[in-house]
Short mmCIF file of C-alpha atoms and ligand atoms in Angstrom, two decimals:
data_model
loop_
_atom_site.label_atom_id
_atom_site.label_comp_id
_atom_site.label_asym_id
_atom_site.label_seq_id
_atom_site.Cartn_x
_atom_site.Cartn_y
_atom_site.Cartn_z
CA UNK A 1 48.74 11.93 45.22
CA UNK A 2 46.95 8.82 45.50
CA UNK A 3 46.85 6.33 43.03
CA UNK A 4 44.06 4.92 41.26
CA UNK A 5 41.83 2.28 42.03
CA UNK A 6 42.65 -0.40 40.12
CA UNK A 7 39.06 -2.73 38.96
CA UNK A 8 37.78 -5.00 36.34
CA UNK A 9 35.02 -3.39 33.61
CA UNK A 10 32.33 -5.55 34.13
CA UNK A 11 31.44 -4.08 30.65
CA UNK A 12 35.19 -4.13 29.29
CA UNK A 13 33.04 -4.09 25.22
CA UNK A 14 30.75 -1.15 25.80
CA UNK A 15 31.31 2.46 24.54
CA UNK A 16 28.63 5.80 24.31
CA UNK A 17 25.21 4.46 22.82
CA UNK A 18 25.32 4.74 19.26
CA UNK A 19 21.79 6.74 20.03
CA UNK A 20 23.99 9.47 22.14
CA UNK A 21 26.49 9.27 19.36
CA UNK A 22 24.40 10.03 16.74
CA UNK A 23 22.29 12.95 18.77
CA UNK A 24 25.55 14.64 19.70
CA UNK A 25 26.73 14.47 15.79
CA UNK A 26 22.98 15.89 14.90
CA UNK A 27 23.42 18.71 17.84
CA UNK A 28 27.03 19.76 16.75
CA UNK A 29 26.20 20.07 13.07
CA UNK A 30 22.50 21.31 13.63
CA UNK A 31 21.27 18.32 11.18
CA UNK A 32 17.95 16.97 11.32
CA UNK A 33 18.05 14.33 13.77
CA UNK A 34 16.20 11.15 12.93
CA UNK A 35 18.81 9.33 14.91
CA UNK A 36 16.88 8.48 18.46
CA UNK A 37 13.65 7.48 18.60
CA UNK A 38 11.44 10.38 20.24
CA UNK A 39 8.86 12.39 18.82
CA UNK A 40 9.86 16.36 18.73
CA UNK A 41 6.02 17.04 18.62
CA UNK A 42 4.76 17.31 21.98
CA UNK A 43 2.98 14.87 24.54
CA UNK A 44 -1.20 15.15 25.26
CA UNK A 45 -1.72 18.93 26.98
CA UNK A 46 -4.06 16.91 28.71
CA UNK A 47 -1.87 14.68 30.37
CA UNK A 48 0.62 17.19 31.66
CA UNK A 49 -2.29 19.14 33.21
CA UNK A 50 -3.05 16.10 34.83
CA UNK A 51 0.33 15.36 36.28
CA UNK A 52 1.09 18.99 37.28
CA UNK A 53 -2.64 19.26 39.03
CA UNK A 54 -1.51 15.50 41.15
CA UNK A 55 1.88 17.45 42.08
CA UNK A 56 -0.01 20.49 43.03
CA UNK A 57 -2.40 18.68 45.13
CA UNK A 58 0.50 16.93 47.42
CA UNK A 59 0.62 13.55 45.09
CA UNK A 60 4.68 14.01 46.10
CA UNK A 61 5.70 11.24 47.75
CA UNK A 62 7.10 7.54 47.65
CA UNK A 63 4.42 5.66 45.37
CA UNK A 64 4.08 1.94 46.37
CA UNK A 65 6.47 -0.10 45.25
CA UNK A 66 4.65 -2.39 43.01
CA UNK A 67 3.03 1.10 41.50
CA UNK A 68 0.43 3.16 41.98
CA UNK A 69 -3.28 0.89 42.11
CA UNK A 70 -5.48 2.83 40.01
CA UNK A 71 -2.86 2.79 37.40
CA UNK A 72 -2.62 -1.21 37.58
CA UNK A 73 -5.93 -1.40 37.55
CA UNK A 74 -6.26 0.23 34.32
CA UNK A 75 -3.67 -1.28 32.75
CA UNK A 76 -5.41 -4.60 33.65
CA UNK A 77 -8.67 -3.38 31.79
CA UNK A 78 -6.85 -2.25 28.85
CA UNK A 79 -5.19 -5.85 28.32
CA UNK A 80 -8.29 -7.47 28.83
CA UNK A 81 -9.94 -5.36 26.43
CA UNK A 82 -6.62 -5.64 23.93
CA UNK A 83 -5.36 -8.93 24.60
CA UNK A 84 -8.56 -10.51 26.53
CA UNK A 85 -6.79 -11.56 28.82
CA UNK A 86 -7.29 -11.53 32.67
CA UNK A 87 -5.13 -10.03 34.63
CA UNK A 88 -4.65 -9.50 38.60
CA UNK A 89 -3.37 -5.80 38.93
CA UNK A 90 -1.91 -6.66 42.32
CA UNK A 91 -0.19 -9.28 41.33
CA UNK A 92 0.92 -9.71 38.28
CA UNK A 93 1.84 -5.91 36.95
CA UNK A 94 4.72 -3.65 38.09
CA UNK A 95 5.17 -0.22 37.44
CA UNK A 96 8.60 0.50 36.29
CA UNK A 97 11.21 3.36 35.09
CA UNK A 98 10.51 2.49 31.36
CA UNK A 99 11.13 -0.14 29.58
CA UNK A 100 14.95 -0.33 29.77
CA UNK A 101 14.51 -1.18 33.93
CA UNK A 102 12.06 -3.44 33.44
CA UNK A 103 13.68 -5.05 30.86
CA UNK A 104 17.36 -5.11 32.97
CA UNK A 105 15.77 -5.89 36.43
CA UNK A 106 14.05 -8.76 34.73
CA UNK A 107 17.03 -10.12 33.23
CA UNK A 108 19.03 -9.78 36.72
CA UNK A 109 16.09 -11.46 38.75
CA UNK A 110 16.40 -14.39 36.61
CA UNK A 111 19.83 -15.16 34.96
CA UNK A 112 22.41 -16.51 37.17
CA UNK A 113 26.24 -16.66 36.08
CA UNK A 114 26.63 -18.92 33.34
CA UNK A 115 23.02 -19.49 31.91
CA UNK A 116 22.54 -18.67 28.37
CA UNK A 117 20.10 -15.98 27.00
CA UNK A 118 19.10 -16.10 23.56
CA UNK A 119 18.92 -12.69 22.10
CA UNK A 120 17.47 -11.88 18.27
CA UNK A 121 19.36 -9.31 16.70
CA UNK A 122 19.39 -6.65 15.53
CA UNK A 123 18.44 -5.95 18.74
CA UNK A 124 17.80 -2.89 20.95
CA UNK A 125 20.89 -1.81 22.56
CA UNK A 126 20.26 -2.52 26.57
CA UNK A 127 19.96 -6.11 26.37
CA UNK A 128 23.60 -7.88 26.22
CA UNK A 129 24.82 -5.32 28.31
CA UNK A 130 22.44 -6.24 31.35
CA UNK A 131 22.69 -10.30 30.52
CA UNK A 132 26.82 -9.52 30.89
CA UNK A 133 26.34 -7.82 33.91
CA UNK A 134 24.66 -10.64 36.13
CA UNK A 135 27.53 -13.24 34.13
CA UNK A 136 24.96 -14.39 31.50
CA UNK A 137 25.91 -15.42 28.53
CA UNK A 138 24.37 -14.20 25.76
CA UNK A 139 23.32 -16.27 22.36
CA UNK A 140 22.80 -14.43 19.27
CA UNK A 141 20.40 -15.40 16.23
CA UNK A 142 20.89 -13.09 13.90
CA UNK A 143 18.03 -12.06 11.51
CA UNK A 144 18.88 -11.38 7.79
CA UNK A 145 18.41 -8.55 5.72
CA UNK A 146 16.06 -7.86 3.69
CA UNK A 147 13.16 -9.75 5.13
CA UNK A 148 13.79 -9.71 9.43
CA UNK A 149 12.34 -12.87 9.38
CA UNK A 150 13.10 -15.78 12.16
CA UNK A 151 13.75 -19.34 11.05
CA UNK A 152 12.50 -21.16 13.99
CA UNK A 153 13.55 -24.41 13.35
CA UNK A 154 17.40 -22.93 13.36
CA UNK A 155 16.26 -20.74 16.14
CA UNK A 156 15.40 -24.03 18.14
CA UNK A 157 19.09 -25.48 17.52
CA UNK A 158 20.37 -22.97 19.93
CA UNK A 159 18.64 -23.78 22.71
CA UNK A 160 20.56 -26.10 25.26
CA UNK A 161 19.95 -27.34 28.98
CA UNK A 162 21.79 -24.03 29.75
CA UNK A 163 19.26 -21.61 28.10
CA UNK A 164 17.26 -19.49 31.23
CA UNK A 165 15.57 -16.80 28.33
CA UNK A 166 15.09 -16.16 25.50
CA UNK A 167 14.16 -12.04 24.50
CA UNK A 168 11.68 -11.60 22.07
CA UNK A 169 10.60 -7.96 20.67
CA UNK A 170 7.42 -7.18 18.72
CA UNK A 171 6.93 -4.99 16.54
CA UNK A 172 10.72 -5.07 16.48
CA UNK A 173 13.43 -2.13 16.81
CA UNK A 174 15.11 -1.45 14.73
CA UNK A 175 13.98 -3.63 11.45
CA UNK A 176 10.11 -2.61 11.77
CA UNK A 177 9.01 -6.66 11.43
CA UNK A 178 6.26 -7.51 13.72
CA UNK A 179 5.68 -11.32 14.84
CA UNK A 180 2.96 -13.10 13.41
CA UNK A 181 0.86 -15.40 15.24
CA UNK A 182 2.23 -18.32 13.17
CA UNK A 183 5.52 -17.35 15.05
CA UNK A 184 4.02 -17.17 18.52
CA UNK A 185 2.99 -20.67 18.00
CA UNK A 186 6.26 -21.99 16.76
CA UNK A 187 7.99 -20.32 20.47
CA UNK A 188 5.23 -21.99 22.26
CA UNK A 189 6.31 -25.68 20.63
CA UNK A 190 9.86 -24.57 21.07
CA UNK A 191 9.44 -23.53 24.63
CA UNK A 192 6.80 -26.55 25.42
CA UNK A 193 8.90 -29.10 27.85
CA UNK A 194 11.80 -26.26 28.71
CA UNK A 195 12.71 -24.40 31.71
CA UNK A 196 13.31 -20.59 29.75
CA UNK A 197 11.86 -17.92 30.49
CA UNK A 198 10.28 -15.67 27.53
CA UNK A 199 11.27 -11.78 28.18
CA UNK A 200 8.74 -10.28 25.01
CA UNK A 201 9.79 -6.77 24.72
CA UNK A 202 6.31 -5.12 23.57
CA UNK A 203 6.96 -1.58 23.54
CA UNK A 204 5.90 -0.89 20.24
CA UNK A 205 2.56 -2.44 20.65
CA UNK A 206 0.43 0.46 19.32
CA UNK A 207 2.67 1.09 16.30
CA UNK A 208 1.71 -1.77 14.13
CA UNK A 209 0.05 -1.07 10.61
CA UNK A 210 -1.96 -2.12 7.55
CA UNK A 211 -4.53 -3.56 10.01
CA UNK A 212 -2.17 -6.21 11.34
CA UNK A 213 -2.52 -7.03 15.36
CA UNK A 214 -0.21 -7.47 17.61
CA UNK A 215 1.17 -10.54 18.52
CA UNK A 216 1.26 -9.88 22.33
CA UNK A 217 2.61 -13.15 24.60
CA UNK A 218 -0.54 -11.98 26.97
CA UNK A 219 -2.58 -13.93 24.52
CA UNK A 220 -1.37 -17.21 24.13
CA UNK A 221 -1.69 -19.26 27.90
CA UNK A 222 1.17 -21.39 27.16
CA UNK A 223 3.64 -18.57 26.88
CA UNK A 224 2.04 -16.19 29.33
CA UNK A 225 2.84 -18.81 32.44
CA UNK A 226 6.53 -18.56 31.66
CA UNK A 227 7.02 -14.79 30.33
CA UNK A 228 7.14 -11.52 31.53
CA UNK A 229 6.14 -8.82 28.57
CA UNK A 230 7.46 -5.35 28.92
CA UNK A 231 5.73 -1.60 27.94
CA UNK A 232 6.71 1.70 27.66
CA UNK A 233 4.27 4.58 28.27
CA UNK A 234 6.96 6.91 26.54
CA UNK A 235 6.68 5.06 23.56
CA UNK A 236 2.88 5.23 23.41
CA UNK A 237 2.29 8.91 24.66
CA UNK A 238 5.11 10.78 23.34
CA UNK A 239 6.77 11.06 26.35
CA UNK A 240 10.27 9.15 26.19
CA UNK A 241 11.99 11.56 28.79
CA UNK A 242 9.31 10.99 31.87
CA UNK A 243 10.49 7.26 32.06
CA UNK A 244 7.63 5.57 32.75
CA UNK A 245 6.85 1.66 32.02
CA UNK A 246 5.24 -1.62 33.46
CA UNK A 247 6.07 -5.24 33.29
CA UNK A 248 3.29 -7.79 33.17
CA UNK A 249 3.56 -11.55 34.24
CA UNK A 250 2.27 -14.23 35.98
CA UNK A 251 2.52 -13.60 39.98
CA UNK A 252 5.35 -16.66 40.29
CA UNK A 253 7.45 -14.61 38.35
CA UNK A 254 6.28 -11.20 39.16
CA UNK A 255 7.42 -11.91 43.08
CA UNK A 256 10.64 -12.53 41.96
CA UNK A 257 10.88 -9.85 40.08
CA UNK A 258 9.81 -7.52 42.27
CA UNK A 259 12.15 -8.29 45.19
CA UNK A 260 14.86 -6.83 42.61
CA UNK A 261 12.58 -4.13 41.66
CA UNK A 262 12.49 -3.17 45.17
CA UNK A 263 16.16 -2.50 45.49
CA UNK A 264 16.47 -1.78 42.06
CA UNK A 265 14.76 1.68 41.97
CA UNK A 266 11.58 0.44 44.71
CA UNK A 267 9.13 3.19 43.40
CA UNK A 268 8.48 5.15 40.20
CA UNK A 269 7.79 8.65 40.08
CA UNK A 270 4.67 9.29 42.41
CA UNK A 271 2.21 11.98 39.65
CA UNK A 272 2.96 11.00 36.46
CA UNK A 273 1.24 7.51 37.69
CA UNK A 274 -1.59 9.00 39.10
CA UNK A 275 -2.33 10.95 35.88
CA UNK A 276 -1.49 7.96 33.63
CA UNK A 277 -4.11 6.28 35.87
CA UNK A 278 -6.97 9.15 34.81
CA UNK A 279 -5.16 9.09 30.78
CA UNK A 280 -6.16 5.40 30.45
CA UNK A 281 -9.21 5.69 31.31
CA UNK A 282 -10.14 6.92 28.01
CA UNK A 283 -8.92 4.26 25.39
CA UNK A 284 -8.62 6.48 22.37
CA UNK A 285 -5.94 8.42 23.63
CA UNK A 286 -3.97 5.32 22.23
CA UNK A 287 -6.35 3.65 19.35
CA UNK A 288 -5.79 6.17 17.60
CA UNK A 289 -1.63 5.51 17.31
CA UNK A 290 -1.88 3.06 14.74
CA UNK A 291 -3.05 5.60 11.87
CA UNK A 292 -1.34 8.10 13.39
CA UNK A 293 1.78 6.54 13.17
CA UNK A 294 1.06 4.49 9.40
CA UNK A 295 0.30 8.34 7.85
CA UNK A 296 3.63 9.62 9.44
CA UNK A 297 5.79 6.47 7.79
CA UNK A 298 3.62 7.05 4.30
CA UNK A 299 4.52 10.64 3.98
CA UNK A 300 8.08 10.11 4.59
CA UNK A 301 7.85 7.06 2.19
CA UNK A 302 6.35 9.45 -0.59
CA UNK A 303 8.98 12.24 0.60
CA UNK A 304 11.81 9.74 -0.01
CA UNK A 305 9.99 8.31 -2.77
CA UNK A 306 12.46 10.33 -5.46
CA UNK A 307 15.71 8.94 -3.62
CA UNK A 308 18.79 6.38 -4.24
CA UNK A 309 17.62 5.41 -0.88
CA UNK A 310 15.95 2.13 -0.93
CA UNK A 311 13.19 1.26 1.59
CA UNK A 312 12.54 -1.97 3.57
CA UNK A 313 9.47 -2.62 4.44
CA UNK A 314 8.24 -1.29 7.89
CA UNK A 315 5.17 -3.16 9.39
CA UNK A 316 5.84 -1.45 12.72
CA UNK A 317 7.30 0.94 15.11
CA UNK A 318 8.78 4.05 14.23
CA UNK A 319 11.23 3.10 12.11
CA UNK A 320 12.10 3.12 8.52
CA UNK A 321 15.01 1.15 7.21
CA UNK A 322 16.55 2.10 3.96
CA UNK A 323 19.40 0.68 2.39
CA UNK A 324 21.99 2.93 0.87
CA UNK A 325 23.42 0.19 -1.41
CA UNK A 326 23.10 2.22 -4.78
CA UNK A 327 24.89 5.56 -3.05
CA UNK A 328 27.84 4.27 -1.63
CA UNK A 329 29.98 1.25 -0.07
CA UNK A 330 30.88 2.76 2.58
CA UNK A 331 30.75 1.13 6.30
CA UNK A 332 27.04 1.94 8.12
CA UNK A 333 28.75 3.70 10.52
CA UNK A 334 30.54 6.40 7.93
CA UNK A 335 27.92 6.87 6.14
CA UNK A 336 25.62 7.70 8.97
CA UNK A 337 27.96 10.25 10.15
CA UNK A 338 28.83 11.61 6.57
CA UNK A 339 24.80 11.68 5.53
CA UNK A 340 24.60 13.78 9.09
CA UNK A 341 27.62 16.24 8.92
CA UNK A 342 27.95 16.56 5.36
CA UNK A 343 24.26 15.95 4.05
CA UNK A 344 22.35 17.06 7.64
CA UNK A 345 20.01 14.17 8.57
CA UNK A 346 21.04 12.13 10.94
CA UNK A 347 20.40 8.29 11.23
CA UNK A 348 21.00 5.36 12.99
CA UNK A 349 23.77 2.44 11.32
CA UNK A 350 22.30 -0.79 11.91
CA UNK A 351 25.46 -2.38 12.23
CA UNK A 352 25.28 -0.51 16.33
CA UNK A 353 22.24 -3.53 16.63
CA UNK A 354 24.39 -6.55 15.89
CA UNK A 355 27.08 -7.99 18.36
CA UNK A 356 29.12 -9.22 14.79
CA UNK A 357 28.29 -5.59 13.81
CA UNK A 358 27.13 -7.17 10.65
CA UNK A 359 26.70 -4.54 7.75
CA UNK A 360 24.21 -4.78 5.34
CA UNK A 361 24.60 -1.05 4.00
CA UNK A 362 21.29 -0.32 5.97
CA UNK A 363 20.49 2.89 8.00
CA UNK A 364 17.46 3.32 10.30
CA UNK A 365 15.44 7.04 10.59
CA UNK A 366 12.70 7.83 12.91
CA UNK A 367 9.90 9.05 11.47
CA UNK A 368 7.93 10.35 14.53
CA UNK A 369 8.50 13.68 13.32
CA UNK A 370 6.30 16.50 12.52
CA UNK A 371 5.82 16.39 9.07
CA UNK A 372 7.77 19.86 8.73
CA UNK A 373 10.34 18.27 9.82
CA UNK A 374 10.15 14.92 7.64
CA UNK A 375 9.87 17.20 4.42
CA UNK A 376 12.75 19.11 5.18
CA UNK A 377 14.51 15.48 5.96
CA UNK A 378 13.27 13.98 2.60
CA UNK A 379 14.04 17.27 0.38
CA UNK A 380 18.21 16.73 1.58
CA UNK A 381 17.70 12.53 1.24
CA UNK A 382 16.35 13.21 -2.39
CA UNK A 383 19.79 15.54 -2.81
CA UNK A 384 21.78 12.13 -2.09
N1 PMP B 1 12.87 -1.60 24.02
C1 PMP B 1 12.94 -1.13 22.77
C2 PMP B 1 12.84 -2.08 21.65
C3 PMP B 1 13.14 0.23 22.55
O1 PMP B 1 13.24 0.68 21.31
C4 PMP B 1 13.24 1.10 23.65
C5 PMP B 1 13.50 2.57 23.51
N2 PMP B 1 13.54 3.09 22.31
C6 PMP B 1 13.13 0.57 24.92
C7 PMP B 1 12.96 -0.78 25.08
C8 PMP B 1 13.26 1.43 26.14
O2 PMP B 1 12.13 2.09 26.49
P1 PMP B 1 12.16 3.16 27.69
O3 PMP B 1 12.51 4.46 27.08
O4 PMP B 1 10.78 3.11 28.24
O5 PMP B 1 13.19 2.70 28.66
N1 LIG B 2 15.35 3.12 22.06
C1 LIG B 2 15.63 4.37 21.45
C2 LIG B 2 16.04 4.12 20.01
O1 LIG B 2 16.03 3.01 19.56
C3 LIG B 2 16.74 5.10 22.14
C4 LIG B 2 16.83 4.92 23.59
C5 LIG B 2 18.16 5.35 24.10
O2 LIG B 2 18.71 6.34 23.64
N2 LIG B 2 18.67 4.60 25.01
O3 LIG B 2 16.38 5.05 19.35
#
């Protein structure tokens, strides 16, 4: 018999995503699972008539690399509607395989062995591994429970001559903060004078409440010459499994990018573009997503209202943070998996979103849920 090949991990740290963890656990004890972040109502009927008529009419094959046109194009109208900002959809926006390529072909474009990324944490789980990968090295800041809030002037102290980019993400997974534009301007001093690149992870950008806006980078000049902002159309349409996302940035930046994207995955998935393209065209299929969302996070505030559970506030996303500090001392971690087998809603630890694995008692549950399925998950959280 042969033996082995014998290799170096380039990821020697990383495990199973605490997301597929926490799934499997829900699966194998049928709990409810407010682990992952997807909806389990379904995406627009609309929509997937429109992407099963474009694969019925031949709309089959390799879509152009940088994406499909009409789909840029309306992209392009919707941030200068949003953001008012102009935007050249040839240049400047590429279709991607969700958020998570974007994010990780933008990182290995850019980062060369031994340049430092600064990453906020807690942060969403793709984005160390993918700096490690291309011999980055990442920086953590680590925001603070109970408030999420950055402190930019100790932010600023860990920049260095060595920093290529820093990731920013807005409204923010998983503590529900959202930047303010106070913040934006404090990055744009910070980044005035430096050679770093901004990577603004903006996926959440429809699920921001109590009539706040979005801090988008597409707004302020300064930072838009020197970032590259990523979206998820599974986030905004309900949708997470079809995989589709764009990246938007000034063409500089955008070239580079897009001679990894080319070898990276070189086209996305040829109909679900070309019925995004006809979607857009109507903006209330996501104006709407804001009150949508808010009236899904206040019913599962009121059906948790009667619990140990304490909330943090959540001023986007679709996440709710709770701490569990009055119910029990054990690790995150435990207590997510004994609150799924024993109690049957699963939840995320937050302690997965921290490279220290910091543990604040907190756990994070999605509430884009139908609401039968948030009361039945805040009748067993009231048990606790
Ligand atoms: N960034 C953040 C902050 C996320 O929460 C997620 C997914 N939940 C992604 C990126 C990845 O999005 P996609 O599914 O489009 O890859
Ligand atoms: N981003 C999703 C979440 O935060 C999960 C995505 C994944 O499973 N990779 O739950």
């Amino acid at each position: 018999m042969s033996s082995n090949i014998i290799f170096n991990s380039k990821l020697p740290n990383t495990g199973t995503s605490i997301f597929t963890i926490m799934s499997g656990l829900a699966n194998e004890h049928k709990a409810i699972n407010l682990s992952q972040g997807f909806p389990n109502f379904e995406t627009s009927k609309r929509l997937m008539d429109l992407v099963s008529e474009n694969m019925l009419k031949g709309n089959n094959q390799y879509a152009a690399m940088q994406g499909n046109l009409d789909l840029r194009n309306q992209i392009a109208k919707k941030i200068q509607s949003l953001y008012q900002k102009d935007i050249d959809p040839n240049t400047e926006i590429t279709i991607t395989a969700g958020a998570t390529q974007a994010l990780f072909t933008a990182i290995n474009a850019f980062v060369e062995k031994g340049d430092e990324v600064i990453v906020i944490e807690p942060a969403y789980d793709s984005y160390i591994p993918s700096i490690e990968l291309c011999g980055g090295i990442p920086v953590v800041y680590e925001l603070e429970y109970p408030n999420y809030s950055i402190d930019w002037d100790k932010l600023a102290s860990l920049f260095t001559e060595k920093t290529k980019m820093i990731l920013i993400n807005t409204p923010n997974n998983p503590a529900g903060k959202a930047l303010k534009a106070s913040d934006l301007s404090s990055l744009e001093t910070i980044l005035e004078n430096r050679n770093t690149i901004l990577l603004s992870d903006e996926v959440y950008e429809h699920l921001i409440f109590d009539g706040k806006i979005h801090e988008s980078v597409l707004k302020y000049p300064n930072l838009y010459n020197k970032s590259l902002a990523v979206y998820s159309f599974g986030k905004t349409f309900h949708n997470t499994g079809w995989k589709i996302g764009y990246v938007v940035g000034p063409d500089y930046l955008m070239k580079e990018f897009r001679k990894v994207h080319q070898f990276n995955v070189f086209s996305v998935n040829t109909p679900i573009q070309a019925a995004l393209a006809t979607f857009l065209e109507d903006p209330n299929e996501y104006l709407g997503l804001p009150n949508f969302y808010q009236a899904k996070r206040d019913y599962f505030l009121a059906l948790t209202h009667a619990s140990k559970l304490e909330p943090i506030h959540c001023e986007g996303t679709y996440f709710q943070l709770f701490s569990y500090k009055n119910v029990s001392t054990k690790s995150d971690l435990d207590f997510a998996k004994q609150l799924t087998i024993e109690n049957g809603v699963a939840s995320i630890p937050i302690s997965a979103f921290y490279s220290s694995k910091r543990d604040d008692k907190v756990l994070r549950f999605c509430f884009a849920k139908t609401d039968e399925t948030l009361e039945k998950a805040g009748a067993l959280i009231c048990k606790l």
